[in-house]
Amino acid sequence: MNSSSELRKNFETKNLVKVGGAFDALSAKLVEINQFDAIWAGSFAISATHALPDASILTMTEFLHTSSSMVDACSIPVIADCDTGFGGPSNVSHLVKKYESSGIAAICIEDKIFPKQNSLLENGTQDLLPEKDFVAKIIAGKNAKQNDDFMIIARTEALIAGTGVKEALKRAQAYEIAGADAILIHSKKNSPDEIFEFCDLWNGAIPLVVVPTTYPEVSNQELIEHKIKMVIYANQTLRAAYIAMSNLLSQLNKANSIKEINQPMTSMNEIFDIQKMFHMKNQEKNIEEKLKKLGYST
Amino acid sequence: MNSSSELRKNFETKNLVKVGGAFDALSAKLVEINQFDAIWAGSFAISATHALPDASILTMTEFLHTSSSMVDACSIPVIADCDTGFGGPSNVSHLVKKYESSGIAAICIEDKIFPKQNSLLENGTQDLLPEKDFVAKIIAGKNAKQNDDFMIIARTEALIAGTGVKEALKRAQAYEIAGADAILIHSKKNSPDEIFEFCDLWNGAIPLVVVPTTYPEVSNQELIEHKIKMVIYANQTLRAAYIAMSNLLSQLNKANSIKEINQPMTSMNEIFDIQKMFHMKNQEKNIEEKLKKLGYST
Amino acid sequence: MNSSSELRKNFETKNLVKVGGAFDALSAKLVEINQFDAIWAGSFAISATHALPDASILTMTEFLHTSSSMVDACSIPVIADCDTGFGGPSNVSHLVKKYESSGIAAICIEDKIFPKQNSLLENGTQDLLPEKDFVAKIIAGKNAKQNDDFMIIARTEALIAGTGVKEALKRAQAYEIAGADAILIHSKKNSPDEIFEFCDLWNGAIPLVVVPTTYPEVSNQELIEHKIKMVIYANQTLRAAYIAMSNLLSQLNKANSIKEINQPMTSMNEIFDIQKMFHMKNQEKNIEEKLKKLGYST
Amino acid sequence: MNSSSELRKNFETKNLVKVGGAFDALSAKLVEINQFDAIWAGSFAISATHALPDASILTMTEFLHTSSSMVDACSIPVIADCDTGFGGPSNVSHLVKKYESSGIAAICIEDKIFPKQNSLLENGTQDLLPEKDFVAKIIAGKNAKQNDDFMIIARTEALIAGTGVKEALKRAQAYEIAGADAILIHSKKNSPDEIFEFCDLWNGAIPLVVVPTTYPEVSNQELIEHKIKMVIYANQTLRAAYIAMSNLLSQLNKANSIKEINQPMTSMNEIFDIQKMFHMKNQEKNIEEKLKKLGYST
């Protein structure tokens, strides 16, 4: 079963599909090890690790490179945040071909104007693309799929743009009709109220997805009660890494020896393990044995 | 002053040049913010973030890409760990041209055989290249420099390979004569004794560099007393990030809401700041003002 | 003298600066060997070699990668065709930093809407960006320069869009005021008449640039008489390579032996030479001699 | 049927599988259009287009990037020249995973020492790797395959190294036993005699492959008579493009107008076609129609 089919199966069999945010292959691997259902290759976190604004500055090439490295390292599905689709319908067509052939399970595109700015940025520019133009992107994406199971998640930023729940619903319905496989409804409010209002009024057949960065008190039960099928923890992984590195480096520069540092650090061996160095040494041993069998002295 | 000259100046003016390990532009930026003198773009950490063994699996292209992104993001010097030089003298010649023109301040190459394995890996393959062949690489690198200040740090793995302090000294001297700009002497012992023995016997004119991963109790004073001019904290940044992400994800998958997590997380705004989103918004404002002055209504 | 300064000097000292089109480092090297003044890294030709439409499908990353490889291989200035600037002002700011630090002498950006389509494509979409929005991009680009000599060539597509010479002049003047370093005036007509009308009416201080793909009869004297300072032969290199490859392959598949082919082919040695294989062998010899001097037996 | 299976089928159903050399997606597309059975992504030609020596200077990343772009553009199988495998067995294991998942049909690795030099370079270094070490690479590659049909072509350089037909046969047999899927036997002689001697003595079950660069008089019948199943025209495409570009640029720089040039050039439209611009315009039209059906005014 390919990763797209696996992701679809998750939607069918789980009450709530849990997706952990990652920004490189190592963080993705940690998401997998900690038994999340899928990996979110988010543009905010990936941009941040490049020390560049989350504002369509990194290119599709760079985002795809990062997402592909996650696919190479992990066996759970990778969902790639593709912002506005990096341009118009032809760009979406191109990206679907590239991402699908790289083994990515799903892409997410949003209905803001390219270049976009992060949805949670105070005073960020959050203008919506006309509905028709975003529908054109979904059609282009759907036409470009090789495998029907590949998922296009349509994210509406209507609530982020302040145009209200009604507009959000109108758009979400249009996106479903155009061929979207799921709807991501995003909000920057500190409570899930408008999200819940949207979900309660939603009567489409495709699943709903949320990213509760600004309303972290929301419980899994509440999400499930409001017909939400997937929750994406988009940036917590990065935010935990950030503070740990910041504390470590701050202490380290003032310390007289590494031993003085009280910030927890994992062992070298644990990292050797996750990066498959022991696996590689085992492969070497297997090859040595095979060579012996073939009569080579070793 | 370019970054190579700045790094050389550090060697002259500081008792101990402190170098923080990084693996992407964000961690590099944190090294800079925490006032280290330079950034170490280490192959172990960069390989780990790609979830691939530290065994010459990633290519020069990928290492250079990561190091360049650090240069783009930071103003302190970047020192790039180039393993064995990715091949023979022609490869070293090529890499020096590419790294120098990317604004990297220094490269470090080591005298093991390509493909190499991490020096601290138990049962890792640690065979040394014949001295002459490594000297050839140093000559090739020196010939390829455009700017004399660009630094080639020669790392001898004689102690890692178990060939002893005498061999290490013989090689280090040969590398200095060939044109190396500094010597990195590496050890996997749990005490700095063999390192100190080496340093006390060293009578070359170029500075000594250490990476005290396995002997973290060593103090800055001790390093200085033994004529060591640079200390590289190669992997602590990654190890702190790793454990933080691991803890966060482990809790998050079991939690009923994000709020339950007790692993520290930085704010979105702190990351927005380091990735220059506020800077970008300010630039937008400046452009708006300029447009007004030019008579455009906004 | 860096490449930007050299390009500016060409504008000052030559009657007509001749720029040859290239799409990879080899074709760029051939442009250099044939004594053109500069290299045009054009988006049409680079897209074509990727077998992808010239319609903002390739990303900045890929265009920059190709342009950089030309800089690495050549010593004459490289002018990079950056289409619409790959987005808005923040994207232009980002690209100027990246291209300038890669050693590119000049970028060219055009006033169409992203994603753009090739200007000579029949029924291609050729809508112009509002003047103000393009002026904002020029301001952003100018602000991002590190070296004042780095050139931003503003290309107006007013004639391509069919809005007339007057609009073209109005825009070109606005672009000069905003900080453009040269104006590229483009046309898809089969005669240079509208180009000459534009040039004769132009009274700005910055130089004019043309790309006479559709009016190939125009002579150098005519260009000079109409105050044109630079001519770009954007796609002829590719078009000659294309037909040669096409003929060769067509014959080769039907031939009974390679010897039967009458399509001219250069020798292996000529290519070995341009790719610096003999240079590399010489470097090897120099290193061998240096090693001998250092007392190593070889 | 995936591309590996298609390539295997070619070996079964054709007297002589004809493979055209390419160095980017466009030249690959021309190979396909001219009805070759497969595309050779050769390291000599790809290095040349980067203006870099064919001497293990470009990395796996860059070669894979080029080969992948061919896969994206073409539907016939792509055979990727992987030189010595870019290192040891672990590198071969890594490359097989990366190339296979990119949709490449086959890789070719050769038994020289890394870094290698072009086999036809006068005075080039042509030392052979010990047989056992190359067998280890084949085993590693075979173990890394996901799909049994993916092909590993083992190229012996025994004749290039001057060690004779007997050594070549001994190695080829060892490589077949280790799991190679085909043998490429290479020669730099001006006659096919030693190749024919090898082929006549070969009694393995896997097919033989040749690259008749230095013996271009050899006929297809002769190849077939000597049990050769695949012929690779590795560099003629590049050599034809080179001379055409060289002639064009030489004339162009001296000409008074483009019209004076007598070097043949294809039309813009022919290139628009191969880069799928008309296809893209058709897709746009289809989307417009779909939008109309959905009730959007256009």
Short mmCIF file of N, CA, C and O in Angstrom, two decimals, chain C residues 106-155:
data_model
loop_
_atom_site.label_atom_id
_atom_site.label_comp_id
_atom_site.label_asym_id
_atom_site.label_seq_id
_atom_site.Cartn_x
_atom_site.Cartn_y
_atom_site.Cartn_z
N ALA C 106 24.37 40.93 -13.08
CA ALA C 106 23.13 41.68 -13.26
C ALA C 106 21.96 40.73 -13.28
O ALA C 106 22.09 39.58 -13.67
N ILE C 107 20.81 41.24 -12.83
CA ILE C 107 19.57 40.50 -13.03
C ILE C 107 18.66 41.33 -13.92
O ILE C 107 18.80 42.55 -13.99
N CYS C 108 17.73 40.64 -14.55
CA CYS C 108 16.72 41.32 -15.35
C CYS C 108 15.36 40.88 -14.84
O CYS C 108 15.12 39.67 -14.72
N ILE C 109 14.51 41.85 -14.50
CA ILE C 109 13.14 41.51 -14.09
C ILE C 109 12.16 42.25 -14.99
O ILE C 109 12.44 43.34 -15.45
N GLU C 110 11.00 41.64 -15.21
CA GLU C 110 10.04 42.19 -16.17
C GLU C 110 8.70 42.48 -15.51
O GLU C 110 8.35 41.87 -14.48
N ASP C 111 7.95 43.39 -16.12
CA ASP C 111 6.73 43.91 -15.48
C ASP C 111 5.46 43.17 -15.87
O ASP C 111 4.40 43.77 -16.01
N LYS C 112 5.57 41.86 -16.02
CA LYS C 112 4.36 41.05 -16.21
C LYS C 112 3.94 40.48 -14.87
O LYS C 112 4.62 40.61 -13.86
N ILE C 113 2.77 39.84 -14.88
CA ILE C 113 2.22 39.25 -13.66
C ILE C 113 2.76 37.84 -13.49
O ILE C 113 2.80 37.08 -14.45
N PHE C 114 3.18 37.50 -12.27
CA PHE C 114 3.61 36.14 -11.95
C PHE C 114 2.39 35.24 -11.83
O PHE C 114 1.43 35.64 -11.20
N PRO C 115 2.37 34.01 -12.30
CA PRO C 115 3.37 33.40 -13.18
C PRO C 115 3.24 33.94 -14.61
O PRO C 115 2.14 34.12 -15.10
N LYS C 116 4.39 34.16 -15.21
CA LYS C 116 4.40 34.75 -16.55
C LYS C 116 4.42 33.65 -17.62
O LYS C 116 4.66 32.49 -17.31
N GLN C 117 4.20 34.04 -18.87
CA GLN C 117 4.39 33.13 -20.00
C GLN C 117 5.33 33.78 -21.01
O GLN C 117 5.41 35.00 -21.08
N ASN C 118 6.03 32.95 -21.76
CA ASN C 118 6.98 33.46 -22.74
C ASN C 118 6.37 34.55 -23.61
O ASN C 118 5.25 34.41 -24.10
N SER C 119 7.13 35.62 -23.85
CA SER C 119 6.60 36.80 -24.54
C SER C 119 6.29 36.54 -26.00
O SER C 119 5.53 37.28 -26.61
N LEU C 120 6.88 35.52 -26.58
CA LEU C 120 6.70 35.27 -28.01
C LEU C 120 5.70 34.16 -28.29
O LEU C 120 5.47 33.78 -29.44
N LEU C 121 5.08 33.64 -27.25
CA LEU C 121 4.12 32.55 -27.41
C LEU C 121 2.80 33.10 -27.96
O LEU C 121 2.19 33.99 -27.36
N GLU C 122 2.37 32.54 -29.08
CA GLU C 122 1.10 32.98 -29.65
C GLU C 122 -0.02 32.68 -28.65
O GLU C 122 -0.09 31.58 -28.10
N ASN C 123 -0.88 33.63 -28.42
CA ASN C 123 -1.98 33.50 -27.44
C ASN C 123 -1.48 33.36 -26.01
O ASN C 123 -2.25 32.98 -25.13
N GLY C 124 -0.22 33.65 -25.78
CA GLY C 124 0.29 33.62 -24.42
C GLY C 124 -0.36 34.72 -23.58
O GLY C 124 -0.79 35.74 -24.11
N THR C 125 -0.42 34.50 -22.27
CA THR C 125 -0.98 35.50 -21.37
C THR C 125 0.10 36.54 -21.08
O THR C 125 1.19 36.20 -20.65
N GLN C 126 -0.21 37.81 -21.37
CA GLN C 126 0.83 38.84 -21.31
C GLN C 126 0.38 40.05 -20.49
O GLN C 126 0.72 41.19 -20.83
N ASP C 127 -0.38 39.82 -19.42
CA ASP C 127 -0.89 40.95 -18.65
C ASP C 127 0.23 41.65 -17.88
O ASP C 127 1.11 41.02 -17.29
N LEU C 128 0.13 42.98 -17.88
CA LEU C 128 1.13 43.77 -17.17
C LEU C 128 0.74 43.95 -15.70
O LEU C 128 -0.44 44.09 -15.36
N LEU C 129 1.74 43.96 -14.86
CA LEU C 129 1.56 44.32 -13.46
C LEU C 129 1.34 45.84 -13.40
O LEU C 129 1.92 46.58 -14.20
N PRO C 130 0.50 46.33 -12.46
CA PRO C 130 0.41 47.79 -12.30
C PRO C 130 1.81 48.39 -12.09
O PRO C 130 2.64 47.79 -11.41
N GLU C 131 2.02 49.53 -12.70
CA GLU C 131 3.33 50.18 -12.63
C GLU C 131 3.85 50.29 -11.20
O GLU C 131 5.00 50.00 -10.90
N LYS C 132 2.98 50.70 -10.31
CA LYS C 132 3.38 50.89 -8.92
C LYS C 132 3.96 49.60 -8.32
O LYS C 132 4.95 49.64 -7.59
N ASP C 133 3.31 48.51 -8.63
CA ASP C 133 3.77 47.24 -8.05
C ASP C 133 5.13 46.83 -8.58
O ASP C 133 5.93 46.21 -7.86
N PHE C 134 5.39 47.18 -9.82
CA PHE C 134 6.71 46.84 -10.36
C PHE C 134 7.77 47.80 -9.82
O PHE C 134 8.90 47.39 -9.52
N VAL C 135 7.38 49.06 -9.68
CA VAL C 135 8.29 50.03 -9.05
C VAL C 135 8.67 49.55 -7.64
O VAL C 135 9.84 49.63 -7.23
N ALA C 136 7.71 49.00 -6.93
CA ALA C 136 8.00 48.47 -5.58
C ALA C 136 9.06 47.37 -5.66
O ALA C 136 9.94 47.29 -4.79
N LYS C 137 9.01 46.55 -6.69
CA LYS C 137 10.01 45.48 -6.83
C LYS C 137 11.40 46.08 -7.09
O LYS C 137 12.40 45.59 -6.56
N ILE C 138 11.45 47.12 -7.93
CA ILE C 138 12.75 47.74 -8.22
C ILE C 138 13.33 48.36 -6.95
O ILE C 138 14.52 48.19 -6.66
N ILE C 139 12.49 49.03 -6.19
CA ILE C 139 12.96 49.62 -4.93
C ILE C 139 13.50 48.53 -4.01
O ILE C 139 14.58 48.65 -3.42
N ALA C 140 12.75 47.44 -3.91
CA ALA C 140 13.18 46.33 -3.05
C ALA C 140 14.52 45.78 -3.51
O ALA C 140 15.41 45.49 -2.70
N GLY C 141 14.67 45.64 -4.82
CA GLY C 141 15.91 45.11 -5.37
C GLY C 141 17.08 46.04 -5.09
O GLY C 141 18.16 45.62 -4.68
N LYS C 142 16.84 47.31 -5.31
CA LYS C 142 17.91 48.31 -5.08
C LYS C 142 18.33 48.32 -3.61
O LYS C 142 19.53 48.37 -3.30
N ASN C 143 17.35 48.25 -2.73
CA ASN C 143 17.67 48.23 -1.29
C ASN C 143 18.49 47.01 -0.90
O ASN C 143 19.23 47.04 0.09
N ALA C 144 18.32 45.94 -1.62
CA ALA C 144 18.96 44.68 -1.23
C ALA C 144 20.39 44.54 -1.74
O ALA C 144 21.14 43.67 -1.30
N LYS C 145 20.79 45.41 -2.68
CA LYS C 145 22.15 45.35 -3.22
C LYS C 145 23.20 45.55 -2.13
O LYS C 145 23.05 46.43 -1.30
N GLN C 146 24.27 44.79 -2.22
CA GLN C 146 25.41 45.02 -1.33
C GLN C 146 26.41 45.95 -2.01
O GLN C 146 27.04 46.78 -1.38
N ASN C 147 26.55 45.75 -3.31
CA ASN C 147 27.51 46.52 -4.10
C ASN C 147 26.71 47.37 -5.08
O ASN C 147 25.89 46.84 -5.83
N ASP C 148 26.96 48.65 -5.05
CA ASP C 148 26.21 49.57 -5.93
C ASP C 148 26.31 49.20 -7.40
O ASP C 148 25.41 49.49 -8.18
N ASP C 149 27.41 48.58 -7.78
CA ASP C 149 27.61 48.25 -9.20
C ASP C 149 26.72 47.12 -9.70
O ASP C 149 26.51 46.98 -10.91
N PHE C 150 26.22 46.30 -8.79
CA PHE C 150 25.31 45.23 -9.21
C PHE C 150 24.15 45.85 -9.99
O PHE C 150 23.60 46.86 -9.57
N MET C 151 23.81 45.28 -11.13
CA MET C 151 22.84 45.93 -12.02
C MET C 151 21.46 45.26 -11.99
O MET C 151 21.36 44.04 -12.08
N ILE C 152 20.45 46.09 -11.91
CA ILE C 152 19.07 45.63 -12.06
C ILE C 152 18.54 46.16 -13.39
O ILE C 152 18.39 47.36 -13.57
N ILE C 153 18.32 45.25 -14.32
CA ILE C 153 17.79 45.62 -15.63
C ILE C 153 16.27 45.45 -15.57
O ILE C 153 15.77 44.36 -15.27
N ALA C 154 15.56 46.56 -15.79
CA ALA C 154 14.10 46.51 -15.75
C ALA C 154 13.59 46.32 -17.17
O ALA C 154 13.91 47.11 -18.06
N ARG C 155 12.83 45.27 -17.36
CA ARG C 155 12.32 44.96 -18.71
C ARG C 155 10.84 45.29 -18.76
O ARG C 155 10.06 44.77 -17.95
#
